[in-house]
Amino acid sequence: MTTAQAPISLYGFLRPRPERADEVRQFLASLVEPTRREEGNLEYHLHAQDDGRLFLYEVWRSQEDLDRHNATPALRHFLDHLLDFLEEAPDGYFDTMISPYPSESGESGESGEPFVGSKKPVDRRR
């Protein structure tokens, strides 16, 4: 029996530099649809906060899928120059999901058991 790998989530707030806020918002918004079509992407959402911050929420089937996404040229450039675009490092988290994620058949994980995870800060620049 093969054990299903627990999906991983990445989420957090980004505070764009005021002079680059429109550029950052447009860039991240341009990633939504293509990212949703990437192999292994389960969810990808971008939210705007009233205070100008952006909230990004992603769920990936595996670390390998997320790594492949982070290696795309446009995203790689953004991540390599993050503090040119943002006022501060993102307030972000990278977790293994502890609640079951529905499979394509609508059932929770292969065993139906919750996934176990841990919370750790994110450094997507790697």
Coordinates of C-alpha atoms in Angstrom, one line a residue:
M1 CA 0.0 0.0 0.0
T2 CA 1.3 3.4 -0.9
T3 CA 1.0 6.2 1.6
A4 CA -0.2 9.5 0.1
Q5 CA 2.2 12.4 0.7
A6 CA 0.6 15.2 2.7
P7 CA 0.0 18.4 0.8
I8 CA 2.0 21.4 1.9
S9 CA 0.7 25.0 2.2
L10 CA 2.5 28.3 1.9
Y11 CA 0.9 31.4 3.1
G12 CA 1.7 34.8 4.4
F13 CA 1.6 38.6 4.1
L14 CA 3.7 40.7 1.8
R15 CA 4.1 44.5 2.2
P16 CA 5.1 46.0 -1.2
R17 CA 7.3 49.1 -1.2
P18 CA 4.8 52.0 -1.9
E19 CA 6.6 53.0 -5.1
R20 CA 6.4 49.4 -6.4
A21 CA 3.0 48.4 -5.0
D22 CA 1.1 48.4 -8.3
E23 CA 4.0 46.5 -10.0
V24 CA 4.0 43.8 -7.3
R25 CA 0.2 43.5 -7.3
Q26 CA 0.1 43.1 -11.1
F27 CA 3.0 40.7 -11.1
L28 CA 1.5 38.4 -8.4
A29 CA -1.9 38.6 -10.0
S30 CA -0.4 37.6 -13.3
L31 CA 0.8 34.4 -11.7
V32 CA -2.6 33.2 -10.4
E33 CA -4.0 31.5 -13.5
P34 CA -0.7 30.0 -14.9
T35 CA 0.2 28.7 -11.4
R36 CA -3.2 27.1 -11.0
R37 CA -2.5 25.1 -14.2
E38 CA 0.9 23.9 -13.0
E39 CA 1.3 20.3 -12.1
G40 CA 0.9 19.7 -8.4
N41 CA -0.8 23.0 -7.6
L42 CA -4.0 22.4 -5.6
E43 CA -4.8 26.0 -4.6
Y44 CA -3.4 29.5 -5.3
H45 CA -5.0 32.6 -4.0
L46 CA -4.0 36.3 -3.8
H47 CA -5.8 38.7 -1.5
A48 CA -5.5 42.5 -1.1
Q49 CA -5.6 43.9 2.4
D50 CA -7.0 47.4 3.3
D51 CA -3.6 48.4 4.6
G52 CA -1.8 47.7 1.3
R53 CA -0.4 44.3 2.2
L54 CA -1.0 41.3 0.0
F55 CA -1.9 37.8 1.4
L56 CA -0.8 34.8 -0.6
Y57 CA -2.2 31.3 0.0
E58 CA -0.9 28.3 -1.9
V59 CA -1.4 24.5 -1.5
W60 CA 0.9 22.1 -3.3
R61 CA 0.8 18.3 -3.7
S62 CA 4.5 18.0 -2.8
Q63 CA 7.7 19.9 -2.0
E64 CA 9.0 18.9 -5.4
D65 CA 6.0 20.6 -7.1
L66 CA 6.6 23.8 -5.1
D67 CA 10.3 23.7 -5.9
R68 CA 9.5 23.4 -9.6
H69 CA 7.1 26.4 -9.3
N70 CA 9.7 28.5 -7.4
A71 CA 12.3 27.8 -10.2
T72 CA 10.2 29.4 -13.0
P73 CA 12.3 32.4 -14.4
A74 CA 9.9 35.2 -13.5
L75 CA 9.2 34.0 -10.0
R76 CA 12.9 33.2 -9.5
H77 CA 13.8 36.9 -10.4
F78 CA 11.2 38.2 -7.9
L79 CA 12.3 35.9 -5.1
D80 CA 16.0 36.7 -5.7
H81 CA 15.3 40.4 -5.5
L82 CA 12.5 40.3 -2.9
L83 CA 13.6 43.2 -0.8
D84 CA 13.8 45.4 -3.9
F85 CA 10.0 44.9 -4.2
L86 CA 9.0 44.6 -0.5
E87 CA 9.4 46.8 2.5
E88 CA 10.3 43.8 4.7
A89 CA 10.7 40.1 4.5
P90 CA 7.3 38.4 4.0
D91 CA 5.5 37.3 7.2
G92 CA 5.1 33.8 5.8
Y93 CA 4.7 30.2 6.8
F94 CA 5.3 26.8 5.3
D95 CA 3.3 23.9 6.7
T96 CA 2.3 20.3 6.1
M97 CA -1.5 20.2 6.3
I98 CA -2.9 18.6 9.5
S99 CA -6.4 18.4 8.1
P100 CA -7.3 16.0 5.4
Y101 CA -7.1 17.4 1.9
P102 CA -9.9 16.1 -0.4
S103 CA -8.6 13.7 -3.1
E104 CA -9.9 14.0 -6.7
S105 CA -12.5 11.5 -5.7
G106 CA -13.6 13.9 -2.9
E107 CA -12.3 11.6 -0.1
S108 CA -9.8 12.8 2.6
G109 CA -6.2 11.6 2.0
E110 CA -5.6 7.9 1.2
S111 CA -6.2 6.7 4.7
G112 CA -8.8 9.3 5.7
E113 CA -6.5 10.2 8.6
P114 CA -5.5 13.8 9.3
F115 CA -2.1 14.9 8.0
V116 CA 0.5 15.8 10.6
G117 CA 2.5 19.0 10.2
S118 CA 4.6 21.7 11.7
K119 CA 4.8 25.4 11.3
K120 CA 8.0 27.0 10.2
P121 CA 8.9 30.4 8.8
V122 CA 9.3 30.6 5.0
D123 CA 12.4 31.6 3.1
R124 CA 11.3 31.3 -0.6
R125 CA 14.6 32.9 -1.8
R126 CA 16.4 29.6 -1.7

